[in-house]
Each structure stands twice: as structure tokens, then as C-alpha cells.
Coordinates of C-alpha atoms and ligand atoms in Angstrom, one line a residue:
X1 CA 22.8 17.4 -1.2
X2 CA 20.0 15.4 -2.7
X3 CA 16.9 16.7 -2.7
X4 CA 14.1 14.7 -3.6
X5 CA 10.5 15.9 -4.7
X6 CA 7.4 15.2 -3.9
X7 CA 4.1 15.2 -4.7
X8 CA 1.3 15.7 -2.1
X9 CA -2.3 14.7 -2.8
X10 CA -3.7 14.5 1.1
X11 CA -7.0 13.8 -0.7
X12 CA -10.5 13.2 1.1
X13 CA -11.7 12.7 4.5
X14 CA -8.9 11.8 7.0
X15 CA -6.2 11.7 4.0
X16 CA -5.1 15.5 4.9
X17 CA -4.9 14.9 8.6
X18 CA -2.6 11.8 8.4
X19 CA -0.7 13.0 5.6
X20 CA 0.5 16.4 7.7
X21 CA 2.0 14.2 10.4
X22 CA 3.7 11.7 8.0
X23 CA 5.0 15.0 6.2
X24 CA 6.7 16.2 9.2
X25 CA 8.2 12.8 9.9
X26 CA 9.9 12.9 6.3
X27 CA 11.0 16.3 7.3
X28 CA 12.9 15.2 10.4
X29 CA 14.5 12.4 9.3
X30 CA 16.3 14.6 6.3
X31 CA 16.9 17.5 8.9
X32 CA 18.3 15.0 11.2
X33 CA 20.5 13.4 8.3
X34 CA 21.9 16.3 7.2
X35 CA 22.7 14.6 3.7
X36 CA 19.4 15.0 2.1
X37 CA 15.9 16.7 1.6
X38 CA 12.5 16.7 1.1
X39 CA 10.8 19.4 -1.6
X40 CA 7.0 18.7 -0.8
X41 CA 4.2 20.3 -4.0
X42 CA 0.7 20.1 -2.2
X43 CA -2.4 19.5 -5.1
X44 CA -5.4 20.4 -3.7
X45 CA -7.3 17.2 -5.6
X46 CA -9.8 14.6 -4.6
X47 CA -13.7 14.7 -4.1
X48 CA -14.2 18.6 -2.8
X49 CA -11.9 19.6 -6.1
X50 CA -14.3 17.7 -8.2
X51 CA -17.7 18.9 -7.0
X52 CA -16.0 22.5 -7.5
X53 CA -14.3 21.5 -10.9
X54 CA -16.2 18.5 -11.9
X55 CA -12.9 16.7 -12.1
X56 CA -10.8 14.9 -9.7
X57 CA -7.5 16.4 -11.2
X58 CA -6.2 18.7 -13.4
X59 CA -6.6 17.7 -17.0
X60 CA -2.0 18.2 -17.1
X61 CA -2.5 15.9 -13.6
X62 CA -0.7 13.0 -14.5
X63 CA 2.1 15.3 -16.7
X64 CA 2.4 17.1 -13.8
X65 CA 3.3 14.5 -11.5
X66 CA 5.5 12.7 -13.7
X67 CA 8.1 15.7 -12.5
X68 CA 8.2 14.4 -8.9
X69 CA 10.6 11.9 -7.7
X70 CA 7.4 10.0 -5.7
X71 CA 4.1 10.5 -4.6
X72 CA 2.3 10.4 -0.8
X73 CA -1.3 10.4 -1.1
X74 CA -3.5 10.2 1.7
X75 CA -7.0 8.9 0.6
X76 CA -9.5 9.1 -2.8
X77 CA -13.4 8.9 -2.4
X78 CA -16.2 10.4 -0.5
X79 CA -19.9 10.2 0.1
X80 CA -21.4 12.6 -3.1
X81 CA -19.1 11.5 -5.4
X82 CA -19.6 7.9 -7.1
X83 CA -16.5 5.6 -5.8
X84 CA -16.1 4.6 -9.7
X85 CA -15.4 7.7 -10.8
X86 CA -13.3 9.3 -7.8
X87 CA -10.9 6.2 -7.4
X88 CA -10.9 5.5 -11.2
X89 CA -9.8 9.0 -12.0
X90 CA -6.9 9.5 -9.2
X91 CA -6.0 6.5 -7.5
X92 CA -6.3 4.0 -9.7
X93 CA -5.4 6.5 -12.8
X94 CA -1.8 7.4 -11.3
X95 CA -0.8 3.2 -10.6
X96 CA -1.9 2.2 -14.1
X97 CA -0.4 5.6 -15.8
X98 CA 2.9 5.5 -13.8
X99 CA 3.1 1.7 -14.3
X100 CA 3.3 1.3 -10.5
X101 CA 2.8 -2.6 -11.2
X102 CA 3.9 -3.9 -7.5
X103 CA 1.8 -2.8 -4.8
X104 CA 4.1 -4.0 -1.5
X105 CA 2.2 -4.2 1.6
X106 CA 3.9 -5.3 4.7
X107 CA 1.5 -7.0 7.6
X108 CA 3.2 -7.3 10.4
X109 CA 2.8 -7.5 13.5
X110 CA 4.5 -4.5 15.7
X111 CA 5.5 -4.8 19.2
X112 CA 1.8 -3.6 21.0
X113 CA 0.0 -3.5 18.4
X114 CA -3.1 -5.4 19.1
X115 CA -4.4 -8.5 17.5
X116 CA -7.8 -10.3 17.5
X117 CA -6.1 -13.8 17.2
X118 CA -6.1 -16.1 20.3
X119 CA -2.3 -17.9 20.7
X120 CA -0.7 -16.2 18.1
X121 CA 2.9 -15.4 18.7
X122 CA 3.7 -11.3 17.5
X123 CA 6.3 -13.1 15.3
X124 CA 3.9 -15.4 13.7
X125 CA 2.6 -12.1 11.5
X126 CA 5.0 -11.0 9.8
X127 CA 4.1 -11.3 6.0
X128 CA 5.0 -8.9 2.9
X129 CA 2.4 -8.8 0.0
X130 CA 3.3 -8.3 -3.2
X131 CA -0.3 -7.4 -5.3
X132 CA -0.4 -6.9 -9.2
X133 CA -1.4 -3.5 -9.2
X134 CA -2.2 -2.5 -12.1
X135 CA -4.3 -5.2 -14.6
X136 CA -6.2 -8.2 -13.4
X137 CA -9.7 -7.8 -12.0
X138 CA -8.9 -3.7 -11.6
X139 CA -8.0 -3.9 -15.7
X140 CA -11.2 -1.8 -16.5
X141 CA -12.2 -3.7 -19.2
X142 CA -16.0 -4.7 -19.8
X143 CA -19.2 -3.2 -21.1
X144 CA -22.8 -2.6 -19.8
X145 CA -25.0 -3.6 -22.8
X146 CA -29.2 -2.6 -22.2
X147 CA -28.1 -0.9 -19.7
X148 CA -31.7 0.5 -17.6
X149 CA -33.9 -2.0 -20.1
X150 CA -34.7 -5.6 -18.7
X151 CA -32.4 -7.2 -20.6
X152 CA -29.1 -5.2 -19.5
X153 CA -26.1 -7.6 -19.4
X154 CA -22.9 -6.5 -17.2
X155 CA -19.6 -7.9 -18.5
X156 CA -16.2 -7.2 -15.8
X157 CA -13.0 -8.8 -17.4
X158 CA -10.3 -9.9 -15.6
X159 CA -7.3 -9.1 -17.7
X160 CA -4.0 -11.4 -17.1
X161 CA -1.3 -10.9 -19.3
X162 CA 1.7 -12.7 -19.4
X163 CA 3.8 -10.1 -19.4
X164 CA 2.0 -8.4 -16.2
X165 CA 2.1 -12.2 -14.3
X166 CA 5.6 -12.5 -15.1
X167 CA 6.9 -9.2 -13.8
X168 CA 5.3 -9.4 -10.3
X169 CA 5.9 -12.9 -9.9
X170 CA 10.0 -12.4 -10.7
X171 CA 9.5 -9.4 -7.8
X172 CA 8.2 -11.4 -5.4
X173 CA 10.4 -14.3 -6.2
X174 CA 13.5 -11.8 -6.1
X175 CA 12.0 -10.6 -2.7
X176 CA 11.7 -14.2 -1.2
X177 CA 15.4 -15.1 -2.3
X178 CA 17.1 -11.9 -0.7
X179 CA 15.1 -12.3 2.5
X180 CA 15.3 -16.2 2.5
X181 CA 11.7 -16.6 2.6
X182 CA 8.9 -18.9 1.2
X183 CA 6.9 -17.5 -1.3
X184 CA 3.2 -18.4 -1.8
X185 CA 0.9 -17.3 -4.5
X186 CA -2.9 -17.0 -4.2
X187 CA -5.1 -18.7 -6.7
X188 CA -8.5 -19.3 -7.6
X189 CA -7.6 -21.8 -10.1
X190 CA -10.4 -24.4 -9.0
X191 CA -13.1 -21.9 -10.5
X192 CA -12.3 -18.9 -12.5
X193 CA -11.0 -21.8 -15.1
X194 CA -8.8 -19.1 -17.7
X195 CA -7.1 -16.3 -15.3
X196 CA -6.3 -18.5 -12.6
X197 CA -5.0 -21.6 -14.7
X198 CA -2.3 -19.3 -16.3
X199 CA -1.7 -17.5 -13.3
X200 CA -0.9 -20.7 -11.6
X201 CA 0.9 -21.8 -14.7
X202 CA 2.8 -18.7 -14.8
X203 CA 3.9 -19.2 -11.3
X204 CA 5.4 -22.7 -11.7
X205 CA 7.4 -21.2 -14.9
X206 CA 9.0 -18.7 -12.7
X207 CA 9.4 -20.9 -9.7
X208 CA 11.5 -23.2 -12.3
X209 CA 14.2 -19.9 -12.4
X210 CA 14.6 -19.5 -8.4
X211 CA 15.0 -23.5 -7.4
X212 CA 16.3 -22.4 -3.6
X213 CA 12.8 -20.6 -3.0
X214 CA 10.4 -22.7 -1.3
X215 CA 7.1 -22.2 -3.0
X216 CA 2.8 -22.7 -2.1
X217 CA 0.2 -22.5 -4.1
X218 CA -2.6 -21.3 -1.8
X219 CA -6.5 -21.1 -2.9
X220 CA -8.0 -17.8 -1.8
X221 CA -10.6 -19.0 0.0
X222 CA -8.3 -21.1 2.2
X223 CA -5.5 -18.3 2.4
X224 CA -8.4 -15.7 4.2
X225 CA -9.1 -18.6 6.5
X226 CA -5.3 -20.0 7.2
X227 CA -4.4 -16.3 7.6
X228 CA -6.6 -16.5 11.0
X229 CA -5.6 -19.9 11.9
X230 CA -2.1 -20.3 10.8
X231 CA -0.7 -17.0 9.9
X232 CA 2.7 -18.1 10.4
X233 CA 2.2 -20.0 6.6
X234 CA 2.8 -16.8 4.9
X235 CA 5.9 -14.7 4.3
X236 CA 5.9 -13.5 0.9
X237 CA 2.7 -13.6 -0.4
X238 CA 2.0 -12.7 -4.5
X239 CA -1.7 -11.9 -5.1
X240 CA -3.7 -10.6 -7.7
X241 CA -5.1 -7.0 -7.6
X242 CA -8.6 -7.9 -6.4
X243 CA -6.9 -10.9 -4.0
X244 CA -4.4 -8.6 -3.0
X245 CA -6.8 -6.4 -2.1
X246 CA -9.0 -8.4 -0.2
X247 CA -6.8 -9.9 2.0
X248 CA -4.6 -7.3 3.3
X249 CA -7.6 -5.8 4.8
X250 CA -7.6 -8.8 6.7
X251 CA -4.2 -8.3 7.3
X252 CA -4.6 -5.1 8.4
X253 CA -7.5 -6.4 11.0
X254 CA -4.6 -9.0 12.6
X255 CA -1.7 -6.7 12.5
X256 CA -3.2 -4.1 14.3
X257 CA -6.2 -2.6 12.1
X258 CA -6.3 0.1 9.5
X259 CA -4.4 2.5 11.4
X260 CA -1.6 0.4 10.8
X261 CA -1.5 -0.7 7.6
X262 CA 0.6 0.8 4.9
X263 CA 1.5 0.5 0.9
X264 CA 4.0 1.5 -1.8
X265 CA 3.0 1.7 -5.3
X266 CA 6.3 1.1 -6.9
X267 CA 7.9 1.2 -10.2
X268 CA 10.7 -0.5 -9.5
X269 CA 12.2 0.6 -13.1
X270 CA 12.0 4.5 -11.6
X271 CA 11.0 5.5 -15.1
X272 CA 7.7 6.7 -13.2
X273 CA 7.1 8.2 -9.6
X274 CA 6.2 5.5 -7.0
X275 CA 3.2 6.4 -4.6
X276 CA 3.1 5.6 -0.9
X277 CA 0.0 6.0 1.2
X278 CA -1.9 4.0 3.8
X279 CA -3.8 0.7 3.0
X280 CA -7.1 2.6 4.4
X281 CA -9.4 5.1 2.8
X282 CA -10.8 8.1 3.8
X283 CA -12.8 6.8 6.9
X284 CA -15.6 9.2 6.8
X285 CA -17.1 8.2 9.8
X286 CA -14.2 9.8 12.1
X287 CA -12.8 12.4 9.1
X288 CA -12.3 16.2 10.7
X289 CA -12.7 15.1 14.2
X290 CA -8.6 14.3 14.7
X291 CA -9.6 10.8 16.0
X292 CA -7.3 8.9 13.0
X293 CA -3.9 7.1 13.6
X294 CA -1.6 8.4 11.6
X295 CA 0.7 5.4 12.3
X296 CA -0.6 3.6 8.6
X297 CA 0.4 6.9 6.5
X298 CA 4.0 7.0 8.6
X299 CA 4.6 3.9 8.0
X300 CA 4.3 4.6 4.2
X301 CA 7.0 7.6 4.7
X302 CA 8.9 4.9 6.0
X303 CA 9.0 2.7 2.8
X304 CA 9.1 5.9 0.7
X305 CA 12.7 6.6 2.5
X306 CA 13.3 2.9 2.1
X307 CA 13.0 3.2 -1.5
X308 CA 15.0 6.5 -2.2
X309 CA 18.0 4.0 -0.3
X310 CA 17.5 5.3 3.1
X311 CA 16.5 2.3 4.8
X312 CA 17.9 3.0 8.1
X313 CA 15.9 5.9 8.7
X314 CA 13.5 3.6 7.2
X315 CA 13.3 1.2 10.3
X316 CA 14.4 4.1 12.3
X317 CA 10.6 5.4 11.7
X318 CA 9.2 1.8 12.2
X319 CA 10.6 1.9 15.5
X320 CA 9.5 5.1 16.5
X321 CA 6.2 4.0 15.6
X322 CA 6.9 0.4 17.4
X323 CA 7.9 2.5 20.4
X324 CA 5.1 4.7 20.9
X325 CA 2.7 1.6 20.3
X326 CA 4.6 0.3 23.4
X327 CA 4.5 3.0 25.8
X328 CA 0.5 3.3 25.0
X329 CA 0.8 7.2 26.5
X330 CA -0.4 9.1 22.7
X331 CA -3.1 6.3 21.3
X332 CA -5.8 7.1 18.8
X333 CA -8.7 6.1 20.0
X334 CA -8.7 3.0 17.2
X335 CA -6.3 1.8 19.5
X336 CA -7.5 2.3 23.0
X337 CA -6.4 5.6 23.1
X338 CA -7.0 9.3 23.7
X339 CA -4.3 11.2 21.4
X340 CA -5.6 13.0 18.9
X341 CA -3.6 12.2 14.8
X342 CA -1.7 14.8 16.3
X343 CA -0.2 14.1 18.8
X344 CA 0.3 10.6 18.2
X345 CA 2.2 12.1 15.4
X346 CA 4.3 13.9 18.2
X347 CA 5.3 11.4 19.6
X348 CA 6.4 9.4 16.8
X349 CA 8.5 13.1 15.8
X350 CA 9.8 13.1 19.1
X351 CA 11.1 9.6 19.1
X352 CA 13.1 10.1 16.2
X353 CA 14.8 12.9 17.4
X354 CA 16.3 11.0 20.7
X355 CA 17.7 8.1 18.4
X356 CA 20.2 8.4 16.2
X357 CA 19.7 5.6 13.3
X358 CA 23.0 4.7 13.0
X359 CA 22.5 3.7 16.7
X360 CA 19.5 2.0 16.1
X361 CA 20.7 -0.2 13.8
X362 CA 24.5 -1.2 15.1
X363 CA 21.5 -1.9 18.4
X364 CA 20.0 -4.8 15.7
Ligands
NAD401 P1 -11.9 3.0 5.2 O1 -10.6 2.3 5.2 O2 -11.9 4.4 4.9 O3 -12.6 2.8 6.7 C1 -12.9 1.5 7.2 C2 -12.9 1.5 8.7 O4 -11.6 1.7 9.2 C3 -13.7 2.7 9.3 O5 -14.4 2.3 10.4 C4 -12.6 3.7 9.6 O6 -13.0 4.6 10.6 C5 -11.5 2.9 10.0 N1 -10.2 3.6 9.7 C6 -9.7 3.8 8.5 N2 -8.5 4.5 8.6 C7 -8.3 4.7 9.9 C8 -7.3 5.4 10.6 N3 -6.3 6.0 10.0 N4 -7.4 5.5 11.9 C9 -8.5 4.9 12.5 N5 -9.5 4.2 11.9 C10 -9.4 4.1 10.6 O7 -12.8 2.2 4.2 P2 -14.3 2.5 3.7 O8 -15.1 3.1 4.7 O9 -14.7 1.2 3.0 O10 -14.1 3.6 2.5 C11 -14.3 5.0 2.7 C12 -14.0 5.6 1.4 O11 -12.6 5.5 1.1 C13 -14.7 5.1 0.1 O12 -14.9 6.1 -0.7 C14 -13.6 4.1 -0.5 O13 -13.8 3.9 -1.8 C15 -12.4 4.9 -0.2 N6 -11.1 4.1 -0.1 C16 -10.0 4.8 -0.6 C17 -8.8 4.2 -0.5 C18 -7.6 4.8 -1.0 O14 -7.6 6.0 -1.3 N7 -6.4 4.2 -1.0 C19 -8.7 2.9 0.2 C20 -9.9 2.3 0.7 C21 -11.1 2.9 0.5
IPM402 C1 -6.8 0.0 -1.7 C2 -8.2 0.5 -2.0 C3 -8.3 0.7 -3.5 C4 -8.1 -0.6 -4.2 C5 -9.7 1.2 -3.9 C6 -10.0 2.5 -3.2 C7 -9.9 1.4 -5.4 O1 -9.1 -0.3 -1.5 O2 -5.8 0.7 -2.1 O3 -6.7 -1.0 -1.1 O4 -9.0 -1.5 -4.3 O5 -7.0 -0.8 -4.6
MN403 MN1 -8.3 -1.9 -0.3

């Protein structure tokens, strides 16, 4: 039997409460399988570790993890410790370290979910972002020069290589041409006059190998807007690490909100563990108090079975989450609700165990 392991960093504020509930998910989709399992290592890291330890991990962190077959983190930063030195040393440390270059973030629009748009048909969301996730304007590269005399200068550089353009655009192409969608890239090529223009020159190099993909070229200014007006525009979308970013927030806020929006960090070589966790962050303002929708964090279980070749459990998942968004009986309150992370959680568990996937999908 395959048993796969994994790391667990539930991280800060709500991170551990929507982790445990995605945690049992992965758990009953293996029990219920019968043909493989989950081996779950919990490290206690993140903001309380480093006002105890004065570091966010364990100076063997990233050897350490390299021994787990993925990784399902919950969420890095918290007020008392600077957001540049929490994220940089354990989020943003394990993508660039473990080469997890594609960051694949699905916004879509589930069956009663809500959505802020005025007559917008469910099916018009239904968009998968591919974001460079590991160089670009997150490369780290600059210098602060003076820094506290008058005369401090501040220099951020974006970082664009080819062979970093190349490698997510080929992903998102190969995406596009097994789902027979349109791809559209976002750009910025009218003003940031060096990134952008090779980005944008990249992306009609790669669009020359895939001639049956139908291609845009959106500017990100425009994108943020057509996404409210015209979502139906996008399917696969390629973005930068700072566009990528950006934006799927905004997805997030028309397919449902935070609650509901979920990433993979993949390497799609497998030399490295990928990472799955939810779009969001650690949401002090309603951390401890059970009030978070675990949904976001499930949804990334889902798309960690999905990579390990289990995609039917995979949707399974989704539409255990699509089905409890439906009946509206165990809602956070970010949805309209009462449930606590809980028992939302519940009732995601409980419809998995009354459908069996194989069902599911000879259903679809
Ligand atoms: P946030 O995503 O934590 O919260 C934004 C808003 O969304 C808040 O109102 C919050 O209550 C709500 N929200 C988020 N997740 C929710 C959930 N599961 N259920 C219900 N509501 C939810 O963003 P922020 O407030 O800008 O950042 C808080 C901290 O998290 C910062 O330290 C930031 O750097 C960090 N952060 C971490 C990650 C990550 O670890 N991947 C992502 C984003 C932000
Ligand atoms: C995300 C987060 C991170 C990012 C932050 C916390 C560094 O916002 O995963 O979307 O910008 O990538
Ligand atoms: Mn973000």
C-alpha cells in the first residue's frame, strides 16, 4: 500500500484550526480507499516558535522537509513578528528552496457559494491561475543604501529570467491544451519597460510551440477590472508572482471569499515536496474563536490528492465541499453561517463517507 508523508506546519492564527479539519479529510479518503495512506509529521513552527526560539524554523528545516512526499501548511505571519521576516523565512523560504515554481490557484465558482457580481452566470468563474512562484517581484533581490539618514535610497528588483518565464509559461500552455482552454497572460508591458517586454516576448515564443491554444495578452490593470465585468475572459490565466498574487485575492472575493480559496505549490519535476495550503493568511481578527471556513484549506487536500494521482477523490472532496455549500445547514459565519471550522468540517467528513467516488464520477 502506498503510504505517502507529510509534513504539517498548521502555522499562525487560524492556520492550526483549518489545517486539523483538512487533516481528517485526507484521512478519510485513504481509510475509505483502502489502497493508500496518509503518514502526517506535525512541526510546531511559525510566529509563537520564533518569539520562543528567535527563528521561524529549525536551522535542519528545509533538510528536514525534503524527506516528505508534500507539505500542507496552514498560514505564516502574526502581529509581533515583522511580516518580512516571518513569511521570508517559512513561506516564501520552502517555494524558492523546493523549487515549487508553479503556484496553481483554481477560482471558481462552487454551486452556493456566494458572489458580489450582479448577472454573472456560476459558470462564468471558473478560471485556473498559474503564478510564477518563485522569482519575479518576490526574487528578494535589492538593497537599502543610507538607510535612517536623509538620503536613504530603496532599490526592489524584479527578477525575470528566461529560464523561470519559460518554465511556467510551457505549464500553463500544457494546461490550456489538455483542458482545451484559452490561455491569457498578464502584463504590465506598457510601463515596467524591461520585465514586462520579455515577459510578453517570452510568451509569444512559447505560444509559437502550442498553435491550437488560443492566446490574450491582458494588461493588469485591465485584467483586475474585466475580472468584475467580464469574468468569463479568463480560463487559464499565467501571471507573475506579485500579479498572481494580487489578483487571486480578487478572485477569491468573486468565487466565494477567502474561505474558499485554495493553492498548490508544485514542483511538477517531484524532485522537491510540493506544498498545499489555502490562498488566505492567518486572519487574526477571527484566529482562536472557531469562526474560519475551513473549506479554502480542504480544498487544498483536494489538489494535494489530485497530485499524488488520486483525482477522483480529488473532486470527490470538491463536491463534498460543493454540497455542504448547498445545503447551507454548517456555514461559517464568513458565509452567512453559524458552524463553527468544526463542524463545517463535519460535514464535509460526513459527505464523503455517504459517496463512494467511483459513484461520483461514473454520476459526471
Ligand atoms: P488574511 O487572509 O489573513 O485575512 C483577510 C480577511 O479574510 C480577514 O478579514 C480574515 O478574517 C478573512 N479570512 C481569511 N481567512 C479566512 C477563513 N478561512 N475564513 C473566514 N475568513 C477568513 O490576510 P491579512 O489580514 O492581510 O494577513 C494576516 C497575516 O497573514 C499577515 O501576517 C500576512 O502576512 C499573513 N498572510 C499569510 C499567508 C500565507 O501564509 N499563505 C497569506 C496571506 C497573508
Ligand atoms: C499568498 C500570500 C503570500 C504571497 C505572502 C504571505 C508572502 O499572500 O500566498 O498569497 O504573497 O505569496
Ligand atoms: Mn496573497
Amino acid at each position: 500500500m502506498k503510504k505517502y508523508k507529510i509534513a504539517v506546519i498548521p502555522g499562525d492564527g487560524v492556520g492550526p484550526e483549518v489545517i486539523a479539519e483538512g487533516v481528517k479529510i485526507l484521512d478519510r479518503t485513504a481509510a475509505l480507499d483502502g489502497g493508500f495512506s496518509f503518514e502526517f509529521t506535525h512541526f510546531p513552527w511559525g510566529c509563537e516558535y520564533y518569539v520562543k526560539h528567535g527563528r521561524m524554523m529549525d536551522a535542519d528545516g528545509i533538510e528536514r522537509l525534503s524527506q516528505f512526499d508534500a507539505i500542507y501548511l496552514g498560514a505564516v505571519g502574526y502581529p509581533g513578528v515583522p511580516d518580512h521576516i516571518s513569511l521570508w523565512d517559512l513561506l516564501l523560504v520552502i517555494r524558492k528552496r523546493f523549487d515549487q515554481y508553479i503556484n496553481l490557484r483554481p477560482v471558481v465558482l462552487l454551486e452556493g457559494a456566494p458572489c458580489p457580481l450582479n448577472g454573472v452566470r456560476r459558470e462564468e468563474i471558473n478560471m485556473t491561475f498559474v503564478r510564477e512562484n518563485c522569482e519575479g517581484e518576490y526574487a528578494g533581490s535589492g538593497s537599502w543604501l543610507y538607510k535612517n539618514t536623509p538620503r536613504e535610497i530603496v532599490i526592489q528588483d524584479g527578477v525575470f529570467s528566461r529560464h523561470g518565464c519559460e518554465r511556467v509559461m510551457r505549464y500553463a500552455f500544457d494546461l490550456a491544451a489538455r483542458e482545451g482552454k484559452s490561455l491569457t497572460s498578464v502584463s504590465k508591458g506598457n510601463a515596467l519597460n524591461y520585465s514586462m517586454v520579455f515577459w510578453d516576448q517570452i510568451f509569444r515564443e512559447i505560444s509559437a510551440e502550442y498553435p491550437k491554444v488560443e492566446t490574450h495578452s491582458c494588461l493588469v490593470d485591465a485584467a483586475s477590472m474585466f475580472m468584475v465585468k467580464d469574468p468569463k475572459r479568463f480560463e487559464i490565466v499565467v501571471a507573475s508572482n506579485l500579479f498572481g498574487d494580487i489578483l487571486t485575492d480578487l478572485g477569491a472575493a468573486i468565487a466565494g471569499g477567502m474561505g474558499l480559496a485554495a493553492g498548490a505549490n508544485l514542483n511538477p519535476e517531484r524532485k522537491y515536496p510540493s506544498m498545499f495550503e489555502p490562498v488566505h493568511g492567518s486572519a487574526p481578527d477571527i484566529a482562536g474563536k472557531g469562526l474560519s471556513n475551513p473549506m479554502a484549506s480542504i480544498w487544498a487536500a483536494s489538489q494535494l490528492l489530485d497530485f499524488f494521482g488520486h483525482a477522483d477523490w480529488g473532486k470527490h472532496v470538491l463536491k463534498s465541499i460543493e454540497n455542504t455549500l448547498v445545503k447551507r445547514q454548517a456555514l461559517t459565519p464568513d458565509l452567512g453561517g453559524r458552524a463553527t471550522t468544526a463542524q463545517t468540517g463535519e460535514a464535509i467528513l460526513k459527505g464523503l463517507v455517504n459517496t463512494s467516488p467511483r459513484i461520483y464520477c461514473s454520476d459526471n
